[in-house]
PDB file of C-alpha atoms in Angstrom:
ATOM      1  CA  MET W   1      68.974 -39.453  66.572  1.00  0.00           C
ATOM      2  CA  TYR W   2      67.477 -38.304  63.295  1.00  0.00           C
ATOM      3  CA  PHE W   3      68.328 -39.501  59.812  1.00  0.00           C
ATOM      4  CA  HIS W   4      66.923 -37.776  56.744  1.00  0.00           C
ATOM      5  CA  LYS W   5      66.017 -39.920  53.756  1.00  0.00           C
ATOM      6  CA  GLN W   6      65.531 -37.894  50.592  1.00  0.00           C
ATOM      7  CA  GLU W   7      62.185 -39.395  49.685  1.00  0.00           C
ATOM      8  CA  LEU W   8      58.613 -38.293  50.270  1.00  0.00           C
ATOM      9  CA  GLN W   9      55.917 -40.424  51.877  1.00  0.00           C
ATOM     10  CA  PHE W  10      53.511 -39.456  49.094  1.00  0.00           C
ATOM     11  CA  THR W  11      53.650 -37.582  45.780  1.00  0.00           C
ATOM     12  CA  ALA W  12      53.521 -33.798  46.133  1.00  0.00           C
ATOM     13  CA  THR W  13      53.365 -32.418  42.597  1.00  0.00           C
ATOM     14  CA  PRO W  14      50.837 -29.743  41.595  1.00  0.00           C
ATOM     15  CA  ASP W  15      49.380 -29.454  38.094  1.00  0.00           C
ATOM     16  CA  LYS W  16      50.237 -25.757  37.830  1.00  0.00           C
ATOM     17  CA  PRO W  17      51.681 -22.863  39.844  1.00  0.00           C
ATOM     18  CA  ASP W  18      49.332 -21.023  42.170  1.00  0.00           C
ATOM     19  CA  ALA W  19      50.800 -18.490  44.609  1.00  0.00           C
ATOM     20  CA  VAL W  20      47.413 -17.663  46.113  1.00  0.00           C
ATOM     21  CA  TYR W  21      46.744 -21.279  47.012  1.00  0.00           C
ATOM     22  CA  ALA W  22      50.312 -21.645  48.312  1.00  0.00           C
ATOM     23  CA  ARG W  23      49.449 -19.011  50.881  1.00  0.00           C
ATOM     24  CA  LYS W  24      46.289 -20.887  51.876  1.00  0.00           C
ATOM     25  CA  LEU W  25      48.263 -24.119  52.238  1.00  0.00           C
ATOM     26  CA  GLN W  26      50.557 -22.411  54.745  1.00  0.00           C
ATOM     27  CA  GLU W  27      47.788 -22.824  57.353  1.00  0.00           C
ATOM     28  CA  VAL W  28      48.109 -26.618  57.502  1.00  0.00           C
ATOM     29  CA  LEU W  29      51.885 -26.276  57.530  1.00  0.00           C
ATOM     30  CA  GLY W  30      52.574 -23.526  60.068  1.00  0.00           C
ATOM     31  CA  GLY W  31      49.212 -22.749  61.665  1.00  0.00           C
ATOM     32  CA  GLN W  32      48.138 -23.662  65.178  1.00  0.00           C
ATOM     33  CA  TYR W  33      46.918 -27.088  64.041  1.00  0.00           C
ATOM     34  CA  GLY W  34      49.378 -27.490  61.188  1.00  0.00           C
ATOM     35  CA  GLU W  35      51.884 -30.243  60.624  1.00  0.00           C
ATOM     36  CA  ILE W  36      54.739 -28.395  62.345  1.00  0.00           C
ATOM     37  CA  SER W  37      52.621 -28.254  65.509  1.00  0.00           C
ATOM     38  CA  VAL W  38      51.693 -31.920  65.622  1.00  0.00           C
ATOM     39  CA  ALA W  39      55.168 -33.087  64.599  1.00  0.00           C
ATOM     40  CA  LEU W  40      56.832 -31.228  67.460  1.00  0.00           C
ATOM     41  CA  GLN W  41      53.965 -31.833  69.894  1.00  0.00           C
ATOM     42  CA  TYR W  42      54.330 -35.592  69.532  1.00  0.00           C
ATOM     43  CA  GLN W  43      58.117 -35.405  69.804  1.00  0.00           C
ATOM     44  CA  PHE W  44      57.996 -33.365  73.007  1.00  0.00           C
ATOM     45  CA  GLN W  45      55.374 -35.708  74.445  1.00  0.00           C
ATOM     46  CA  ALA W  46      57.658 -38.664  73.776  1.00  0.00           C
ATOM     47  CA  TRP W  47      60.717 -36.902  75.211  1.00  0.00           C
ATOM     48  CA  ASN W  48      58.728 -35.988  78.331  1.00  0.00           C
ATOM     49  CA  MET W  49      57.033 -39.373  78.756  1.00  0.00           C
ATOM     50  CA  HIS W  50      57.522 -41.186  82.061  1.00  0.00           C
ATOM     51  CA  ILE W  51      56.455 -44.662  80.918  1.00  0.00           C
ATOM     52  CA  PRO W  52      58.462 -46.961  78.607  1.00  0.00           C
ATOM     53  CA  GLY W  53      57.005 -49.262  75.990  1.00  0.00           C
ATOM     54  CA  LYS W  54      54.316 -49.097  73.332  1.00  0.00           C
ATOM     55  CA  TYR W  55      52.924 -45.634  74.103  1.00  0.00           C
ATOM     56  CA  ARG W  56      56.312 -43.945  73.889  1.00  0.00           C
ATOM     57  CA  ASP W  57      57.263 -45.873  70.771  1.00  0.00           C
ATOM     58  CA  MET W  58      53.958 -44.963  69.112  1.00  0.00           C
ATOM     59  CA  VAL W  59      54.302 -41.250  69.883  1.00  0.00           C
ATOM     60  CA  PHE W  60      57.896 -41.167  68.608  1.00  0.00           C
ATOM     61  CA  GLY W  61      56.833 -42.958  65.426  1.00  0.00           C
ATOM     62  CA  ILE W  62      53.888 -40.690  64.666  1.00  0.00           C
ATOM     63  CA  GLY W  63      55.975 -37.607  65.405  1.00  0.00           C
ATOM     64  CA  ALA W  64      58.507 -38.758  62.816  1.00  0.00           C
ATOM     65  CA  GLU W  65      55.734 -39.365  60.275  1.00  0.00           C
ATOM     66  CA  GLU W  66      54.332 -35.884  60.882  1.00  0.00           C
ATOM     67  CA  MET W  67      57.746 -34.384  60.192  1.00  0.00           C
ATOM     68  CA  GLY W  68      57.506 -36.098  56.823  1.00  0.00           C
ATOM     69  CA  HIS W  69      54.157 -34.371  56.317  1.00  0.00           C
ATOM     70  CA  VAL W  70      55.859 -31.042  57.026  1.00  0.00           C
ATOM     71  CA  GLU W  71      58.308 -31.888  54.256  1.00  0.00           C
ATOM     72  CA  MET W  72      55.569 -32.824  51.772  1.00  0.00           C
ATOM     73  CA  LEU W  73      53.659 -29.605  52.352  1.00  0.00           C
ATOM     74  CA  ALA W  74      56.804 -27.471  52.194  1.00  0.00           C
ATOM     75  CA  THR W  75      57.693 -29.172  48.911  1.00  0.00           C
ATOM     76  CA  MET W  76      54.188 -28.627  47.532  1.00  0.00           C
ATOM     77  CA  ILE W  77      54.207 -24.943  48.504  1.00  0.00           C
ATOM     78  CA  ALA W  78      57.593 -24.421  46.858  1.00  0.00           C
ATOM     79  CA  GLN W  79      56.340 -26.072  43.672  1.00  0.00           C
ATOM     80  CA  LEU W  80      53.182 -23.955  43.667  1.00  0.00           C
ATOM     81  CA  LEU W  81      55.412 -20.876  43.903  1.00  0.00           C
ATOM     82  CA  GLU W  82      58.085 -22.030  41.475  1.00  0.00           C
ATOM     83  CA  LYS W  83      56.706 -20.405  38.318  1.00  0.00           C
ATOM     84  CA  SER W  84      54.084 -18.139  39.824  1.00  0.00           C
ATOM     85  CA  PRO W  85      54.068 -14.460  38.782  1.00  0.00           C
ATOM     86  CA  LEU W  86      55.264 -12.109  41.489  1.00  0.00           C
ATOM     87  CA  GLY W  87      52.388  -9.711  40.929  1.00  0.00           C
ATOM     88  CA  ILE W  88      49.615  -8.649  38.562  1.00  0.00           C
ATOM     89  CA  THR W  89      50.361  -5.322  36.876  1.00  0.00           C
ATOM     90  CA  GLU W  90      47.109  -4.460  35.166  1.00  0.00           C
ATOM     91  CA  ASP W  91      46.409  -0.737  35.241  1.00  0.00           C
ATOM     92  CA  ALA W  92      42.842  -1.427  36.348  1.00  0.00           C
ATOM     93  CA  LEU W  93      44.195  -2.653  39.663  1.00  0.00           C
ATOM     94  CA  GLN W  94      47.431  -0.796  40.274  1.00  0.00           C
ATOM     95  CA  ASP W  95      50.756  -0.583  38.531  1.00  0.00           C
ATOM     96  CA  ASP W  96      52.672  -1.586  41.660  1.00  0.00           C
ATOM     97  CA  PRO W  97      53.042  -5.399  41.378  1.00  0.00           C
ATOM     98  CA  THR W  98      53.578  -5.791  45.135  1.00  0.00           C
ATOM     99  CA  VAL W  99      50.267  -4.127  45.932  1.00  0.00           C
ATOM    100  CA  ALA W 100      48.631  -6.114  43.181  1.00  0.00           C
ATOM    101  CA  ALA W 101      50.000  -9.345  44.629  1.00  0.00           C
ATOM    102  CA  ILE W 102      48.622  -8.553  48.084  1.00  0.00           C
ATOM    103  CA  VAL W 103      45.222  -7.674  46.689  1.00  0.00           C
ATOM    104  CA  GLY W 104      45.341 -10.880  44.699  1.00  0.00           C
ATOM    105  CA  GLY W 105      45.824 -12.893  47.874  1.00  0.00           C
ATOM    106  CA  THR W 106      49.477 -13.910  47.657  1.00  0.00           C
ATOM    107  CA  ASP W 107      52.070 -13.710  50.412  1.00  0.00           C
ATOM    108  CA  VAL W 108      54.813 -11.411  49.111  1.00  0.00           C
ATOM    109  CA  GLN W 109      57.215 -12.772  51.752  1.00  0.00           C
ATOM    110  CA  HIS W 110      57.124 -16.074  49.892  1.00  0.00           C
ATOM    111  CA  ALA W 111      59.221 -14.231  47.310  1.00  0.00           C
ATOM    112  CA  ILE W 112      60.984 -11.558  49.372  1.00  0.00           C
ATOM    113  CA  VAL W 113      61.936 -13.640  52.410  1.00  0.00           C
ATOM    114  CA  ALA W 114      61.840 -17.263  51.269  1.00  0.00           C
ATOM    115  CA  GLY W 115      62.806 -16.931  47.594  1.00  0.00           C
ATOM    116  CA  ALA W 116      59.719 -18.764  46.327  1.00  0.00           C
ATOM    117  CA  GLY W 117      59.732 -21.240  49.182  1.00  0.00           C
ATOM    118  CA  ALA W 118      57.568 -22.296  52.129  1.00  0.00           C
ATOM    119  CA  ARG W 119      57.793 -20.486  55.458  1.00  0.00           C
ATOM    120  CA  PRO W 120      57.104 -21.578  59.090  1.00  0.00           C
ATOM    121  CA  VAL W 121      54.015 -19.356  59.233  1.00  0.00           C
ATOM    122  CA  ASP W 122      50.238 -19.624  58.949  1.00  0.00           C
ATOM    123  CA  SER W 123      48.139 -18.374  56.034  1.00  0.00           C
ATOM    124  CA  ASN W 124      48.245 -14.809  57.383  1.00  0.00           C
ATOM    125  CA  GLY W 125      52.022 -14.840  57.780  1.00  0.00           C
ATOM    126  CA  ASN W 126      51.953 -15.175  61.579  1.00  0.00           C
ATOM    127  CA  PRO W 127      55.074 -17.067  62.722  1.00  0.00           C
ATOM    128  CA  TRP W 128      54.630 -20.578  64.077  1.00  0.00           C
ATOM    129  CA  GLN W 129      54.761 -20.563  67.890  1.00  0.00           C
ATOM    130  CA  GLY W 130      56.041 -23.094  70.378  1.00  0.00           C
ATOM    131  CA  SER W 131      53.068 -22.218  72.582  1.00  0.00           C
ATOM    132  CA  TYR W 132      50.905 -24.289  70.208  1.00  0.00           C
ATOM    133  CA  ILE W 133      52.462 -27.438  71.695  1.00  0.00           C
ATOM    134  CA  THR W 134      50.778 -29.468  74.439  1.00  0.00           C
ATOM    135  CA  ALA W 135      53.096 -31.891  76.231  1.00  0.00           C
ATOM    136  CA  SER W 136      52.035 -32.239  79.876  1.00  0.00           C
ATOM    137  CA  GLY W 137      53.384 -35.677  80.732  1.00  0.00           C
ATOM    138  CA  ASN W 138      49.845 -36.884  81.525  1.00  0.00           C
ATOM    139  CA  LEU W 139      49.028 -39.331  78.762  1.00  0.00           C
ATOM    140  CA  LEU W 140      45.245 -39.056  78.887  1.00  0.00           C
ATOM    141  CA  ALA W 141      45.428 -35.263  78.753  1.00  0.00           C
ATOM    142  CA  ASP W 142      48.000 -35.368  75.944  1.00  0.00           C
ATOM    143  CA  PHE W 143      46.292 -38.049  73.857  1.00  0.00           C
ATOM    144  CA  THR W 144      43.007 -36.159  74.109  1.00  0.00           C
ATOM    145  CA  ALA W 145      44.783 -32.985  72.977  1.00  0.00           C
ATOM    146  CA  ASN W 146      46.295 -34.956  70.093  1.00  0.00           C
ATOM    147  CA  GLU W 147      42.878 -36.196  69.036  1.00  0.00           C
ATOM    148  CA  ASN W 148      41.649 -32.598  68.971  1.00  0.00           C
ATOM    149  CA  ALA W 149      44.694 -31.482  66.971  1.00  0.00           C
ATOM    150  CA  GLU W 150      44.053 -34.162  64.350  1.00  0.00           C
ATOM    151  CA  MET W 151      40.360 -33.200  64.217  1.00  0.00           C
ATOM    152  CA  GLN W 152      41.134 -29.524  63.711  1.00  0.00           C
ATOM    153  CA  GLY W 153      43.815 -30.332  61.143  1.00  0.00           C
ATOM    154  CA  ARG W 154      41.463 -32.612  59.222  1.00  0.00           C
ATOM    155  CA  VAL W 155      38.738 -29.934  59.212  1.00  0.00           C
ATOM    156  CA  GLN W 156      41.181 -27.426  57.729  1.00  0.00           C
ATOM    157  CA  ALA W 157      42.583 -29.865  55.160  1.00  0.00           C
ATOM    158  CA  ALA W 158      39.050 -30.816  54.081  1.00  0.00           C
ATOM    159  CA  ARG W 159      38.187 -27.142  53.576  1.00  0.00           C
ATOM    160  CA  LEU W 160      41.358 -26.623  51.568  1.00  0.00           C
ATOM    161  CA  PHE W 161      40.448 -29.637  49.422  1.00  0.00           C
ATOM    162  CA  HIS W 162      37.404 -27.742  48.145  1.00  0.00           C
ATOM    163  CA  MET W 163      39.383 -24.556  47.482  1.00  0.00           C
ATOM    164  CA  THR W 164      41.331 -25.988  44.548  1.00  0.00           C
ATOM    165  CA  ASP W 165      40.720 -28.030  41.414  1.00  0.00           C
ATOM    166  CA  ASP W 166      44.418 -28.918  41.073  1.00  0.00           C
ATOM    167  CA  HIS W 167      44.554 -32.720  40.896  1.00  0.00           C
ATOM    168  CA  GLY W 168      48.078 -32.903  42.310  1.00  0.00           C
ATOM    169  CA  VAL W 169      47.208 -30.786  45.329  1.00  0.00           C
ATOM    170  CA  ARG W 170      43.997 -32.721  45.883  1.00  0.00           C
ATOM    171  CA  ASP W 171      45.884 -36.020  45.742  1.00  0.00           C
ATOM    172  CA  LEU W 172      48.241 -34.833  48.492  1.00  0.00           C
ATOM    173  CA  LEU W 173      45.394 -33.492  50.626  1.00  0.00           C
ATOM    174  CA  SER W 174      43.450 -36.721  50.131  1.00  0.00           C
ATOM    175  CA  PHE W 175      46.431 -38.641  51.517  1.00  0.00           C
ATOM    176  CA  LEU W 176      46.937 -36.276  54.450  1.00  0.00           C
ATOM    177  CA  ILE W 177      43.217 -36.305  55.292  1.00  0.00           C
ATOM    178  CA  ALA W 178      43.303 -40.111  55.336  1.00  0.00           C
ATOM    179  CA  ARG W 179      46.268 -40.066  57.715  1.00  0.00           C
ATOM    180  CA  ASP W 180      44.325 -37.651  59.935  1.00  0.00           C
ATOM    181  CA  THR W 181      41.512 -40.208  59.963  1.00  0.00           C
ATOM    182  CA  MET W 182      43.923 -42.866  61.195  1.00  0.00           C
ATOM    183  CA  HIS W 183      45.491 -40.595  63.790  1.00  0.00           C
ATOM    184  CA  GLN W 184      42.152 -39.464  65.205  1.00  0.00           C
ATOM    185  CA  ASN W 185      41.157 -43.076  65.656  1.00  0.00           C
ATOM    186  CA  MET W 186      44.570 -44.026  67.009  1.00  0.00           C
ATOM    187  CA  TRP W 187      44.597 -41.352  69.726  1.00  0.00           C
ATOM    188  CA  ALA W 188      41.004 -42.158  70.707  1.00  0.00           C
ATOM    189  CA  THR W 189      41.895 -45.858  70.912  1.00  0.00           C
ATOM    190  CA  ALA W 190      45.009 -45.172  72.989  1.00  0.00           C
ATOM    191  CA  ALA W 191      43.081 -42.876  75.362  1.00  0.00           C
ATOM    192  CA  ALA W 192      40.366 -45.515  75.788  1.00  0.00           C
ATOM    193  CA  GLU W 193      42.987 -48.172  76.550  1.00  0.00           C
ATOM    194  CA  LEU W 194      44.589 -45.952  79.182  1.00  0.00           C
ATOM    195  CA  ARG W 195      41.226 -45.783  80.947  1.00  0.00           C
ATOM    196  CA  GLU W 196      40.477 -49.488  80.501  1.00  0.00           C
ATOM    197  CA  GLN W 197      43.842 -50.495  81.966  1.00  0.00           C
ATOM    198  CA  GLY W 198      43.532 -48.061  84.831  1.00  0.00           C
ATOM    199  CA  LEU W 199      46.750 -46.253  83.922  1.00  0.00           C
ATOM    200  CA  GLU W 200      44.845 -42.985  83.799  1.00  0.00           C
ATOM    201  CA  THR W 201      41.187 -42.130  83.945  1.00  0.00           C
ATOM    202  CA  MET W 202      38.864 -39.187  84.389  1.00  0.00           C
ATOM    203  CA  PRO W 203      38.937 -36.678  85.879  1.00  0.00           C
ATOM    204  CA  VAL W 204      42.487 -35.898  84.775  1.00  0.00           C
ATOM    205  CA  PRO W 205      44.747 -36.166  86.690  1.00  0.00           C
ATOM    206  CA  SER W 206      43.023 -39.180  88.172  1.00  0.00           C
ATOM    207  CA  ASN W 207      45.579 -39.652  90.948  1.00  0.00           C
ATOM    208  CA  PHE W 208      44.717 -36.313  92.542  1.00  0.00           C
ATOM    209  CA  PRO W 209      42.521 -37.250  95.542  1.00  0.00           C
ATOM    210  CA  GLN W 210      38.990 -36.050  94.831  1.00  0.00           C
ATOM    211  CA  HIS W 211      38.329 -35.575  98.536  1.00  0.00           C
ATOM    212  CA  LYS W 212      40.733 -32.631  98.331  1.00  0.00           C
ATOM    213  CA  GLU W 213      38.578 -30.808  95.777  1.00  0.00           C
ATOM    214  CA  ASN W 214      35.394 -28.942  96.653  1.00  0.00           C
ATOM    215  CA  GLN W 215      32.966 -31.803  96.151  1.00  0.00           C
ATOM    216  CA  GLU W 216      29.916 -29.608  96.591  1.00  0.00           C
ATOM    217  CA  VAL W 217      30.419 -28.121  93.127  1.00  0.00           C
ATOM    218  CA  ASN W 218      32.417 -30.726  91.184  1.00  0.00           C
ATOM    219  CA  TYR W 219      29.432 -32.080  89.231  1.00  0.00           C
ATOM    220  CA  GLN W 220      27.194 -29.004  89.097  1.00  0.00           C
ATOM    221  CA  TYR W 221      26.106 -27.500  85.790  1.00  0.00           C
ATOM    222  CA  LEU W 222      25.970 -23.752  86.471  1.00  0.00           C
ATOM    223  CA  ASN W 223      23.948 -21.903  83.849  1.00  0.00           C
ATOM    224  CA  PHE W 224      25.534 -18.495  83.241  1.00  0.00           C
ATOM    225  CA  SER W 225      23.498 -17.858  80.091  1.00  0.00           C
ATOM    226  CA  ASP W 226      19.927 -16.793  79.454  1.00  0.00           C
ATOM    227  CA  GLY W 227      19.555 -19.794  77.160  1.00  0.00           C
ATOM    228  CA  ALA W 228      17.069 -22.226  78.667  1.00  0.00           C
ATOM    229  CA  GLU W 229      17.832 -25.470  76.844  1.00  0.00           C
ATOM    230  CA  ALA W 230      21.114 -26.450  78.536  1.00  0.00           C
ATOM    231  CA  LYS W 231      19.179 -27.980  81.426  1.00  0.00           C
ATOM    232  CA  ASN W 232      17.832 -30.621  79.031  1.00  0.00           C
ATOM    233  CA  GLY W 233      21.297 -32.035  78.284  1.00  0.00           C
ATOM    234  CA  PRO W 234      22.690 -35.218  79.865  1.00  0.00           C
ATOM    235  CA  TRP W 235      25.344 -33.065  81.574  1.00  0.00           C
ATOM    236  CA  ALA W 236      22.631 -31.466  83.758  1.00  0.00           C
ATOM    237  CA  SER W 237      21.230 -34.564  85.454  1.00  0.00           C
ATOM    238  CA  GLY W 238      22.050 -38.222  86.001  1.00  0.00           C
ATOM    239  CA  PRO W 239      25.381 -40.032  86.390  1.00  0.00           C
ATOM    240  CA  SER W 240      28.518 -38.093  85.474  1.00  0.00           C
ATOM    241  CA  PHE W 241      30.622 -39.197  82.506  1.00  0.00           C
ATOM    242  CA  ASP W 242      33.412 -40.429  84.781  1.00  0.00           C
ATOM    243  CA  GLY W 243      30.914 -42.457  86.836  1.00  0.00           C
ATOM    244  CA  LYS W 244      32.058 -40.841  90.064  1.00  0.00           C
ATOM    245  CA  GLY W 245      29.256 -38.387  90.691  1.00  0.00           C
ATOM    246  CA  GLU W 246      25.763 -37.137  89.827  1.00  0.00           C
ATOM    247  CA  TYR W 247      25.143 -34.101  87.659  1.00  0.00           C
ATOM    248  CA  SER W 248      22.879 -31.332  88.955  1.00  0.00           C
ATOM    249  CA  TYR W 249      21.537 -28.231  87.239  1.00  0.00           C
ATOM    250  CA  HIS W 250      21.517 -24.725  88.718  1.00  0.00           C
ATOM    251  CA  ASP W 251      20.492 -21.358  87.306  1.00  0.00           C
ATOM    252  CA  GLY W 252      23.562 -19.319  88.068  1.00  0.00           C
ATOM    253  CA  PRO W 253      26.217 -19.887  90.751  1.00  0.00           C
ATOM    254  CA  THR W 254      25.600 -21.839  93.937  1.00  0.00           C
ATOM    255  CA  THR W 255      28.301 -19.917  95.804  1.00  0.00           C
ATOM    256  CA  THR W 256      29.079 -16.182  95.996  1.00  0.00           C
ATOM    257  CA  VAL W 257      31.328 -14.014  98.142  1.00  0.00           C
ATOM    258  CA  PRO W 258      31.789 -10.229  98.342  1.00  0.00           C
ATOM    259  CA  MET W 259      34.427  -8.752  96.050  1.00  0.00           C
ATOM    260  CA  PRO W 260      37.599  -8.074  98.089  1.00  0.00           C
ATOM    261  CA  PRO W 261      38.881  -4.490  98.268  1.00  0.00           C
ATOM    262  CA  PRO W 262      41.388  -3.298  95.628  1.00  0.00           C
ATOM    263  CA  THR W 263      44.985  -4.339  96.194  1.00  0.00           C
ATOM    264  CA  HIS W 264      47.732  -1.839  96.987  1.00  0.00           C
ATOM    265  CA  ALA W 265      51.040  -2.790  95.431  1.00  0.00           C
ATOM    266  CA  ASP W 266      54.447  -1.382  96.307  1.00  0.00           C
ATOM    267  CA  SER W 267      54.262   2.405  95.892  1.00  0.00           C
ATOM    268  CA  ARG W 268      57.366   2.279  93.688  1.00  0.00           C
ATOM    269  CA  LEU W 269      55.338   0.510  91.017  1.00  0.00           C
ATOM    270  CA  TYR W 270      53.471   3.824  90.635  1.00  0.00           C
ATOM    271  CA  GLY W 271      49.958   2.495  90.333  1.00  0.00           C
ATOM    272  CA  THR W 272      47.185   5.042  90.868  1.00  0.00           C
ATOM    273  CA  THR W 273      45.300   4.526  94.145  1.00  0.00           C
ATOM    274  CA  GLU W 274      42.741   6.425  96.193  1.00  0.00           C
ATOM    275  CA  LEU W 275      45.556   7.691  98.453  1.00  0.00           C
ATOM    276  CA  PRO W 276      46.867  11.235  97.878  1.00  0.00           C
ATOM    277  CA  ASN W 277      49.873  11.460  95.615  1.00  0.00           C
ATOM    278  CA  THR W 278      51.999  12.934  98.396  1.00  0.00           C
ATOM    279  CA  VAL W 279      51.192   9.989 100.654  1.00  0.00           C
ATOM    280  CA  GLU W 280      52.200   7.531  97.919  1.00  0.00           C
ATOM    281  CA  LYS W 281      55.439   9.461  97.402  1.00  0.00           C
ATOM    282  CA  ILE W 282      56.276   9.327 101.137  1.00  0.00           C
ATOM    283  CA  ALA W 283      55.410   5.617 101.217  1.00  0.00           C
ATOM    284  CA  GLY W 284      57.780   5.011  98.336  1.00  0.00           C
ATOM    285  CA  THR W 285      60.573   6.825 100.150  1.00  0.00           C
ATOM    286  CA  VAL W 286      59.988   4.723 103.277  1.00  0.00           C
ATOM    287  CA  GLN W 287      59.921   1.514 101.248  1.00  0.00           C
ATOM    288  CA  ASP W 288      63.222   2.493  99.654  1.00  0.00           C
ATOM    289  CA  LYS W 289      64.781   2.802 103.104  1.00  0.00           C
ATOM    290  CA  LEU W 290      63.308  -0.459 104.376  1.00  0.00           C
ATOM    291  CA  ASN W 291      63.997  -2.469 101.219  1.00  0.00           C
ATOM    292  CA  LYS W 292      67.386  -1.596  99.819  1.00  0.00           C
ATOM    293  CA  GLU W 293      67.669  -2.631  96.200  1.00  0.00           C
TER     294      GLU W 293
END
C-alpha cells in the first residue's frame, strides 16, 4: 500500500530558471542509474525477496525513500523550466526558436510534451527502461548491484554539482550525494553481513555445488590482451578472493576446440546456405509436408 504525503524530504528550489541544466538533471532522474531506476529496483527486490525480516524491511524502506528523491528531482526540473525561455531567436544563430533551443542544449520536449515539466527520460531524451532494474532474488547479487547503482548515481550527481552555480540546485544535489554515501555504505554493510552469517557467500550463487563447475578453469586468469602487466595483479596468483581456490595466470586460453560447422536451420526460414537454391526449395516443400502448420 502506498500513501502520498505532499511534502518533500529536502528543499528543491532553484535560484533561477535554467532549461539547459534541467535537461542535464534528467540523467539522475530517468537515466540508467537515476532515481527512477533505484526506486523501482529496490521495490522489485523487496517484492521478490524470499526471506522475511530486516533485509526485506530495509529494501522496502530505501525504495520508498528513493521514490521521494524522484519527486524532488521532478519538482526541481519543473521549477528550472517554469520561467525559462522556449528558445533563443537571435539572427546570428537562427530565427527558428526550436532550432535555437536545441543548439542551446535544451530539451524541446520539456515544453512540447511535458508542458514545462520533468519527463521519465535521460538527458538525451531516451525513455527510462525497465531493463535497467536488477532484482534476481539472490541477496548478495542484488545488494552488490545496488552498491554499484549508488556509486554510479553518486558519480553523476557529483559531476552535475560542478556544472551549475545555482545555490538551490547545489543544495539539493549536496543532500542527494550525501544519501548516496549512506546507501553505498549500507549496501556494502548488508552484503558483508550476508557473507559473515553464511546466508550467502561467493561465488554467487553459493549454494550451486562447485564440483559441478569445470574446476580446471574456475580460478584461472586468462590474458586475452597484449598488455603485460595484468600478471602482476593479486588476481593472477595466490589465494582467490572467496578463499576457495588458488589463482593462476595464463597467456591466452588453456582450452580450445575446433569451430563447429555452420548450422542449417529450417529451409522455410530462408537463410542462405552453401546448398543450391533449388535444393533448399525442395527441402522446404518436404518440410511443409512433414510439419503441417
